[in-house]
């Protein structure tokens, strides 16, 4: 039941759907930047037919787009082209186009194209020079995949689509909650919370409650201080050569930058410390830690922070991360909020240094940052006011990560035939009226 992908789909076929007669007719246009690493078509833009008819890759309703160039291919870029304006589209020349042959499910072809096992095989088949390596079209004629009948294809695609929908809805909810949190945080870091537990009136409503500062208007009770006067210290990490696999129960690990670059602490994104190396317990990640990205190739990720609410596994800081240790007059949760504020992000952007390939933020640069400093009691009131929505966001992120892990496992099982859905299909057919 293994067949070359070319037996299930045409590879880079000609455009067969009719195109509009008018050269000014709007046509769907999909550049590489408009597809996500999870196979979603994000920005649905159109262009006049005359602008895209030559020099771009043509496709039609239902076709699957597969990024062929590094690193887009390895990152999972692609899309299922449906809902196209006028039924046709044009896009990046770095797409392969897969068109399901009669009797095969386009959604099954799409999920195959997104599977990590196929992408790994495609990576091994790439040709060209470094930085310009591409998957040749011949890969799809040679690489064999699990090819069940159309009914089983549709059932597998339906199962994976259900999980996709769940993940997308959760991501949309997280985005909404983050917006609400962002607005609330702006108010809290501008107006604070008085001793009665209420937001102070805005500067426009009660200007007498505020004063000018290097960071703009702040409540009269607040100060602006350098972080070095509020921190007890900053701990640097260590990055030994490790297996890029998360540690098992009882094993020590080393935190990866991706574990904190989203602003959340994701301990499963870690590497296993080899048994021959002894862990450095002084840089073990602990509950209550505030961890900062010190170095990354992407400037926007440098300075990103995460608050460690719990530690389900024993991990050390990596050399690309730092731990900020608050002093007695700085609440750790409030420090996390400060470091993620617009004011701090602007300062970080002006402080980072390094080449285009690696941006850095030093301990001394962090110490030099100016931050708003309410009393420790008000800091705790402010962080407490955000705790409910923060917990909700963390819960939804955890659910989203769990769904993504489940989907990844199911893709590995169902798209290889390791686990068959035929018994489920037979039960469905048995209960369907003739």
PDB file of N, CA, C and O in Angstrom, residues 98-152:
ATOM      1  N   UNK A  98       1.025  20.358  -5.782  1.00  0.00           N
ATOM      2  CA  UNK A  98       0.540  18.978  -5.794  1.00  0.00           C
ATOM      3  C   UNK A  98      -0.966  19.014  -6.008  1.00  0.00           C
ATOM      4  O   UNK A  98      -1.684  19.650  -5.240  1.00  0.00           O
ATOM      5  N   UNK A  99      -1.429  18.354  -7.062  1.00  0.00           N
ATOM      6  CA  UNK A  99      -2.870  18.334  -7.370  1.00  0.00           C
ATOM      7  C   UNK A  99      -3.384  16.902  -7.285  1.00  0.00           C
ATOM      8  O   UNK A  99      -2.933  16.027  -8.032  1.00  0.00           O
ATOM      9  N   UNK A 100      -4.287  16.664  -6.334  1.00  0.00           N
ATOM     10  CA  UNK A 100      -4.782  15.313  -6.104  1.00  0.00           C
ATOM     11  C   UNK A 100      -5.382  14.723  -7.383  1.00  0.00           C
ATOM     12  O   UNK A 100      -6.183  15.362  -8.061  1.00  0.00           O
ATOM     13  N   UNK A 101      -4.978  13.495  -7.705  1.00  0.00           N
ATOM     14  CA  UNK A 101      -5.560  12.800  -8.847  1.00  0.00           C
ATOM     15  C   UNK A 101      -6.930  12.264  -8.467  1.00  0.00           C
ATOM     16  O   UNK A 101      -7.275  12.144  -7.285  1.00  0.00           O
ATOM     17  N   UNK A 102      -7.723  11.944  -9.462  1.00  0.00           N
ATOM     18  CA  UNK A 102      -9.077  11.432  -9.232  1.00  0.00           C
ATOM     19  C   UNK A 102      -9.031  10.235  -8.286  1.00  0.00           C
ATOM     20  O   UNK A 102      -8.177   9.351  -8.420  1.00  0.00           O
ATOM     21  N   UNK A 103      -9.953  10.238  -7.315  1.00  0.00           N
ATOM     22  CA  UNK A 103     -10.010   9.151  -6.352  1.00  0.00           C
ATOM     23  C   UNK A 103      -9.148   9.365  -5.129  1.00  0.00           C
ATOM     24  O   UNK A 103      -9.113   8.509  -4.241  1.00  0.00           O
ATOM     25  N   UNK A 104      -8.452  10.498  -5.060  1.00  0.00           N
ATOM     26  CA  UNK A 104      -7.620  10.805  -3.906  1.00  0.00           C
ATOM     27  C   UNK A 104      -8.083  12.099  -3.236  1.00  0.00           C
ATOM     28  O   UNK A 104      -8.594  13.008  -3.905  1.00  0.00           O
ATOM     29  N   UNK A 105      -7.915  12.163  -1.930  1.00  0.00           N
ATOM     30  CA  UNK A 105      -8.389  13.301  -1.153  1.00  0.00           C
ATOM     31  C   UNK A 105      -7.350  14.428  -1.136  1.00  0.00           C
ATOM     32  O   UNK A 105      -6.210  14.219  -0.693  1.00  0.00           O
ATOM     33  N   UNK A 106      -7.731  15.632  -1.591  1.00  0.00           N
ATOM     34  CA  UNK A 106      -6.793  16.762  -1.504  1.00  0.00           C
ATOM     35  C   UNK A 106      -6.342  17.045  -0.069  1.00  0.00           C
ATOM     36  O   UNK A 106      -5.180  17.401   0.158  1.00  0.00           O
ATOM     37  N   UNK A 107      -7.250  16.858   0.895  1.00  0.00           N
ATOM     38  CA  UNK A 107      -6.868  17.118   2.284  1.00  0.00           C
ATOM     39  C   UNK A 107      -5.873  16.077   2.783  1.00  0.00           C
ATOM     40  O   UNK A 107      -4.985  16.380   3.578  1.00  0.00           O
ATOM     41  N   UNK A 108      -5.986  14.850   2.318  1.00  0.00           N
ATOM     42  CA  UNK A 108      -5.005  13.828   2.689  1.00  0.00           C
ATOM     43  C   UNK A 108      -3.642  14.200   2.114  1.00  0.00           C
ATOM     44  O   UNK A 108      -2.621  14.090   2.803  1.00  0.00           O
ATOM     45  N   UNK A 109      -3.629  14.647   0.849  1.00  0.00           N
ATOM     46  CA  UNK A 109      -2.377  15.087   0.228  1.00  0.00           C
ATOM     47  C   UNK A 109      -1.761  16.236   1.033  1.00  0.00           C
ATOM     48  O   UNK A 109      -0.554  16.284   1.276  1.00  0.00           O
ATOM     49  N   UNK A 110      -2.610  17.175   1.471  1.00  0.00           N
ATOM     50  CA  UNK A 110      -2.122  18.309   2.266  1.00  0.00           C
ATOM     51  C   UNK A 110      -1.467  17.827   3.554  1.00  0.00           C
ATOM     52  O   UNK A 110      -0.361  18.257   3.902  1.00  0.00           O
ATOM     53  N   UNK A 111      -2.146  16.937   4.291  1.00  0.00           N
ATOM     54  CA  UNK A 111      -1.581  16.467   5.561  1.00  0.00           C
ATOM     55  C   UNK A 111      -0.301  15.677   5.332  1.00  0.00           C
ATOM     56  O   UNK A 111       0.642  15.770   6.128  1.00  0.00           O
ATOM     57  N   UNK A 112      -0.242  14.891   4.248  1.00  0.00           N
ATOM     58  CA  UNK A 112       1.005  14.211   3.908  1.00  0.00           C
ATOM     59  C   UNK A 112       2.126  15.227   3.726  1.00  0.00           C
ATOM     60  O   UNK A 112       3.250  15.034   4.214  1.00  0.00           O
ATOM     61  N   UNK A 113       1.815  16.320   3.021  1.00  0.00           N
ATOM     62  CA  UNK A 113       2.839  17.325   2.727  1.00  0.00           C
ATOM     63  C   UNK A 113       3.336  18.020   3.987  1.00  0.00           C
ATOM     64  O   UNK A 113       4.431  18.582   4.003  1.00  0.00           O
ATOM     65  N   UNK A 114       2.529  17.998   5.055  1.00  0.00           N
ATOM     66  CA  UNK A 114       2.905  18.646   6.310  1.00  0.00           C
ATOM     67  C   UNK A 114       3.589  17.714   7.293  1.00  0.00           C
ATOM     68  O   UNK A 114       4.089  18.164   8.322  1.00  0.00           O
ATOM     69  N   UNK A 115       3.620  16.428   7.006  1.00  0.00           N
ATOM     70  CA  UNK A 115       4.160  15.470   7.968  1.00  0.00           C
ATOM     71  C   UNK A 115       5.664  15.641   8.125  1.00  0.00           C
ATOM     72  O   UNK A 115       6.390  15.892   7.162  1.00  0.00           O
ATOM     73  N   UNK A 116       6.129  15.496   9.356  1.00  0.00           N
ATOM     74  CA  UNK A 116       7.560  15.677   9.633  1.00  0.00           C
ATOM     75  C   UNK A 116       8.398  14.603   8.958  1.00  0.00           C
ATOM     76  O   UNK A 116       9.527  14.875   8.516  1.00  0.00           O
ATOM     77  N   UNK A 117       7.867  13.371   8.854  1.00  0.00           N
ATOM     78  CA  UNK A 117       8.637  12.302   8.220  1.00  0.00           C
ATOM     79  C   UNK A 117       8.887  12.601   6.747  1.00  0.00           C
ATOM     80  O   UNK A 117       9.995  12.399   6.230  1.00  0.00           O
ATOM     81  N   UNK A 118       7.851  13.133   6.053  1.00  0.00           N
ATOM     82  CA  UNK A 118       8.044  13.483   4.643  1.00  0.00           C
ATOM     83  C   UNK A 118       9.023  14.645   4.510  1.00  0.00           C
ATOM     84  O   UNK A 118       9.889  14.641   3.628  1.00  0.00           O
ATOM     85  N   UNK A 119       8.917  15.635   5.390  1.00  0.00           N
ATOM     86  CA  UNK A 119       9.811  16.798   5.298  1.00  0.00           C
ATOM     87  C   UNK A 119      11.268  16.392   5.551  1.00  0.00           C
ATOM     88  O   UNK A 119      12.173  16.936   4.932  1.00  0.00           O
ATOM     89  N   UNK A 120      11.482  15.440   6.460  1.00  0.00           N
ATOM     90  CA  UNK A 120      12.841  14.968   6.703  1.00  0.00           C
ATOM     91  C   UNK A 120      13.410  14.259   5.477  1.00  0.00           C
ATOM     92  O   UNK A 120      14.580  14.438   5.122  1.00  0.00           O
ATOM     93  N   UNK A 121      12.577  13.440   4.817  1.00  0.00           N
ATOM     94  CA  UNK A 121      13.017  12.765   3.590  1.00  0.00           C
ATOM     95  C   UNK A 121      13.290  13.791   2.491  1.00  0.00           C
ATOM     96  O   UNK A 121      14.264  13.676   1.737  1.00  0.00           O
ATOM     97  N   UNK A 122      12.430  14.819   2.418  1.00  0.00           N
ATOM     98  CA  UNK A 122      12.616  15.859   1.409  1.00  0.00           C
ATOM     99  C   UNK A 122      13.908  16.622   1.658  1.00  0.00           C
ATOM    100  O   UNK A 122      14.633  16.973   0.726  1.00  0.00           O
ATOM    101  N   UNK A 123      14.211  16.887   2.943  1.00  0.00           N
ATOM    102  CA  UNK A 123      15.437  17.595   3.287  1.00  0.00           C
ATOM    103  C   UNK A 123      16.665  16.814   2.813  1.00  0.00           C
ATOM    104  O   UNK A 123      17.633  17.379   2.294  1.00  0.00           O
ATOM    105  N   UNK A 124      16.600  15.480   2.982  1.00  0.00           N
ATOM    106  CA  UNK A 124      17.730  14.645   2.577  1.00  0.00           C
ATOM    107  C   UNK A 124      17.916  14.607   1.067  1.00  0.00           C
ATOM    108  O   UNK A 124      19.001  14.295   0.574  1.00  0.00           O
ATOM    109  N   UNK A 125      16.865  14.933   0.324  1.00  0.00           N
ATOM    110  CA  UNK A 125      16.930  14.872  -1.144  1.00  0.00           C
ATOM    111  C   UNK A 125      17.282  16.212  -1.783  1.00  0.00           C
ATOM    112  O   UNK A 125      17.397  16.316  -2.999  1.00  0.00           O
ATOM    113  N   UNK A 126      17.460  17.259  -0.969  1.00  0.00           N
ATOM    114  CA  UNK A 126      17.691  18.604  -1.517  1.00  0.00           C
ATOM    115  C   UNK A 126      18.983  18.670  -2.339  1.00  0.00           C
ATOM    116  O   UNK A 126      19.966  17.984  -2.038  1.00  0.00           O
ATOM    117  N   UNK A 127      18.942  19.513  -3.338  1.00  0.00           N
ATOM    118  CA  UNK A 127      20.116  19.738  -4.176  1.00  0.00           C
ATOM    119  C   UNK A 127      20.390  21.240  -4.260  1.00  0.00           C
ATOM    120  O   UNK A 127      19.521  22.052  -3.989  1.00  0.00           O
ATOM    121  N   UNK A 128      21.607  21.606  -4.630  1.00  0.00           N
ATOM    122  CA  UNK A 128      21.967  23.010  -4.755  1.00  0.00           C
ATOM    123  C   UNK A 128      23.012  23.410  -3.735  1.00  0.00           C
ATOM    124  O   UNK A 128      23.445  22.615  -2.903  1.00  0.00           O
ATOM    125  N   UNK A 129      23.402  24.670  -3.793  1.00  0.00           N
ATOM    126  CA  UNK A 129      24.428  25.190  -2.891  1.00  0.00           C
ATOM    127  C   UNK A 129      23.822  25.576  -1.555  1.00  0.00           C
ATOM    128  O   UNK A 129      22.605  25.724  -1.428  1.00  0.00           O
ATOM    129  N   UNK A 130      24.668  25.747  -0.550  1.00  0.00           N
ATOM    130  CA  UNK A 130      24.204  26.121   0.786  1.00  0.00           C
ATOM    131  C   UNK A 130      23.413  27.419   0.733  1.00  0.00           C
ATOM    132  O   UNK A 130      23.815  28.375   0.090  1.00  0.00           O
ATOM    133  N   UNK A 131      22.261  27.439   1.415  1.00  0.00           N
ATOM    134  CA  UNK A 131      21.414  28.632   1.433  1.00  0.00           C
ATOM    135  C   UNK A 131      20.455  28.701   0.265  1.00  0.00           C
ATOM    136  O   UNK A 131      19.497  29.473   0.293  1.00  0.00           O
ATOM    137  N   UNK A 132      20.715  27.899  -0.768  1.00  0.00           N
ATOM    138  CA  UNK A 132      19.835  27.893  -1.944  1.00  0.00           C
ATOM    139  C   UNK A 132      19.429  26.465  -2.314  1.00  0.00           C
ATOM    140  O   UNK A 132      19.126  26.179  -3.462  1.00  0.00           O
ATOM    141  N   UNK A 133      19.435  25.586  -1.346  1.00  0.00           N
ATOM    142  CA  UNK A 133      19.083  24.189  -1.611  1.00  0.00           C
ATOM    143  C   UNK A 133      17.575  24.055  -1.795  1.00  0.00           C
ATOM    144  O   UNK A 133      16.798  24.704  -1.094  1.00  0.00           O
ATOM    145  N   UNK A 134      17.192  23.174  -2.725  1.00  0.00           N
ATOM    146  CA  UNK A 134      15.775  22.992  -3.040  1.00  0.00           C
ATOM    147  C   UNK A 134      15.433  21.512  -3.180  1.00  0.00           C
ATOM    148  O   UNK A 134      16.295  20.697  -3.535  1.00  0.00           O
ATOM    149  N   UNK A 135      14.161  21.205  -2.926  1.00  0.00           N
ATOM    150  CA  UNK A 135      13.654  19.848  -3.151  1.00  0.00           C
ATOM    151  C   UNK A 135      13.322  19.706  -4.625  1.00  0.00           C
ATOM    152  O   UNK A 135      12.504  20.461  -5.153  1.00  0.00           O
ATOM    153  N   UNK A 136      13.946  18.757  -5.335  1.00  0.00           N
ATOM    154  CA  UNK A 136      13.633  18.586  -6.763  1.00  0.00           C
ATOM    155  C   UNK A 136      12.262  17.949  -6.935  1.00  0.00           C
ATOM    156  O   UNK A 136      11.792  17.201  -6.067  1.00  0.00           O
ATOM    157  N   UNK A 137      11.609  18.227  -8.038  1.00  0.00           N
ATOM    158  CA  UNK A 137      10.286  17.641  -8.291  1.00  0.00           C
ATOM    159  C   UNK A 137      10.367  16.127  -8.371  1.00  0.00           C
ATOM    160  O   UNK A 137       9.384  15.420  -8.087  1.00  0.00           O
ATOM    161  N   UNK A 138      11.543  15.591  -8.727  1.00  0.00           N
ATOM    162  CA  UNK A 138      11.708  14.144  -8.836  1.00  0.00           C
ATOM    163  C   UNK A 138      11.520  13.442  -7.494  1.00  0.00           C
ATOM    164  O   UNK A 138      11.225  12.245  -7.448  1.00  0.00           O
ATOM    165  N   UNK A 139      11.679  14.190  -6.390  1.00  0.00           N
ATOM    166  CA  UNK A 139      11.473  13.600  -5.059  1.00  0.00           C
ATOM    167  C   UNK A 139      10.085  12.981  -4.958  1.00  0.00           C
ATOM    168  O   UNK A 139       9.913  11.898  -4.392  1.00  0.00           O
ATOM    169  N   UNK A 140       9.081  13.658  -5.488  1.00  0.00           N
ATOM    170  CA  UNK A 140       7.698  13.191  -5.375  1.00  0.00           C
ATOM    171  C   UNK A 140       7.426  11.966  -6.251  1.00  0.00           C
ATOM    172  O   UNK A 140       6.437  11.265  -6.055  1.00  0.00           O
ATOM    173  N   UNK A 141       8.298  11.718  -7.188  1.00  0.00           N
ATOM    174  CA  UNK A 141       8.154  10.532  -8.040  1.00  0.00           C
ATOM    175  C   UNK A 141       8.874   9.325  -7.446  1.00  0.00           C
ATOM    176  O   UNK A 141       8.617   8.191  -7.842  1.00  0.00           O
ATOM    177  N   UNK A 142       9.767   9.600  -6.491  1.00  0.00           N
ATOM    178  CA  UNK A 142      10.545   8.511  -5.891  1.00  0.00           C
ATOM    179  C   UNK A 142      10.090   8.175  -4.475  1.00  0.00           C
ATOM    180  O   UNK A 142      10.096   7.007  -4.084  1.00  0.00           O
ATOM    181  N   UNK A 143       9.726   9.196  -3.692  1.00  0.00           N
ATOM    182  CA  UNK A 143       9.385   8.953  -2.281  1.00  0.00           C
ATOM    183  C   UNK A 143       8.020   8.288  -2.181  1.00  0.00           C
ATOM    184  O   UNK A 143       7.017   8.792  -2.694  1.00  0.00           O
ATOM    185  N   UNK A 144       7.983   7.157  -1.494  1.00  0.00           N
ATOM    186  CA  UNK A 144       6.748   6.381  -1.360  1.00  0.00           C
ATOM    187  C   UNK A 144       6.060   6.704  -0.035  1.00  0.00           C
ATOM    188  O   UNK A 144       6.715   6.872   1.005  1.00  0.00           O
ATOM    189  N   UNK A 145       4.749   6.792  -0.087  1.00  0.00           N
ATOM    190  CA  UNK A 145       3.951   7.125   1.094  1.00  0.00           C
ATOM    191  C   UNK A 145       2.805   6.126   1.238  1.00  0.00           C
ATOM    192  O   UNK A 145       2.477   5.386   0.303  1.00  0.00           O
ATOM    193  N   UNK A 146       2.210   6.120   2.421  1.00  0.00           N
ATOM    194  CA  UNK A 146       1.050   5.274   2.671  1.00  0.00           C
ATOM    195  C   UNK A 146      -0.106   5.749   1.803  1.00  0.00           C
ATOM    196  O   UNK A 146      -0.473   6.931   1.832  1.00  0.00           O
ATOM    197  N   UNK A 147      -0.679   4.854   1.015  1.00  0.00           N
ATOM    198  CA  UNK A 147      -1.713   5.227   0.035  1.00  0.00           C
ATOM    199  C   UNK A 147      -2.956   4.351   0.193  1.00  0.00           C
ATOM    200  O   UNK A 147      -3.191   3.432  -0.599  1.00  0.00           O
ATOM    201  N   UNK A 148      -3.768   4.607   1.233  1.00  0.00           N
ATOM    202  CA  UNK A 148      -5.012   3.840   1.397  1.00  0.00           C
ATOM    203  C   UNK A 148      -6.050   4.265   0.361  1.00  0.00           C
ATOM    204  O   UNK A 148      -5.813   5.195  -0.417  1.00  0.00           O
ATOM    205  N   UNK A 149      -7.197   3.587   0.364  1.00  0.00           N
ATOM    206  CA  UNK A 149      -8.249   3.968  -0.586  1.00  0.00           C
ATOM    207  C   UNK A 149      -8.840   5.319  -0.192  1.00  0.00           C
ATOM    208  O   UNK A 149      -8.564   5.864   0.878  1.00  0.00           O
ATOM    209  N   UNK A 150      -9.667   5.877  -1.063  1.00  0.00           N
ATOM    210  CA  UNK A 150     -10.166   7.244  -0.873  1.00  0.00           C
ATOM    211  C   UNK A 150     -10.983   7.391   0.410  1.00  0.00           C
ATOM    212  O   UNK A 150     -10.916   8.427   1.074  1.00  0.00           O
ATOM    213  N   UNK A 151     -11.751   6.344   0.776  1.00  0.00           N
ATOM    214  CA  UNK A 151     -12.569   6.440   1.988  1.00  0.00           C
ATOM    215  C   UNK A 151     -11.687   6.582   3.220  1.00  0.00           C
ATOM    216  O   UNK A 151     -11.956   7.399   4.118  1.00  0.00           O
ATOM    217  N   UNK A 152     -10.611   5.793   3.301  1.00  0.00           N
ATOM    218  CA  UNK A 152      -9.727   5.884   4.456  1.00  0.00           C
ATOM    219  C   UNK A 152      -8.940   7.199   4.441  1.00  0.00           C
ATOM    220  O   UNK A 152      -8.690   7.796   5.481  1.00  0.00           O
TER     221      UNK A 152
END
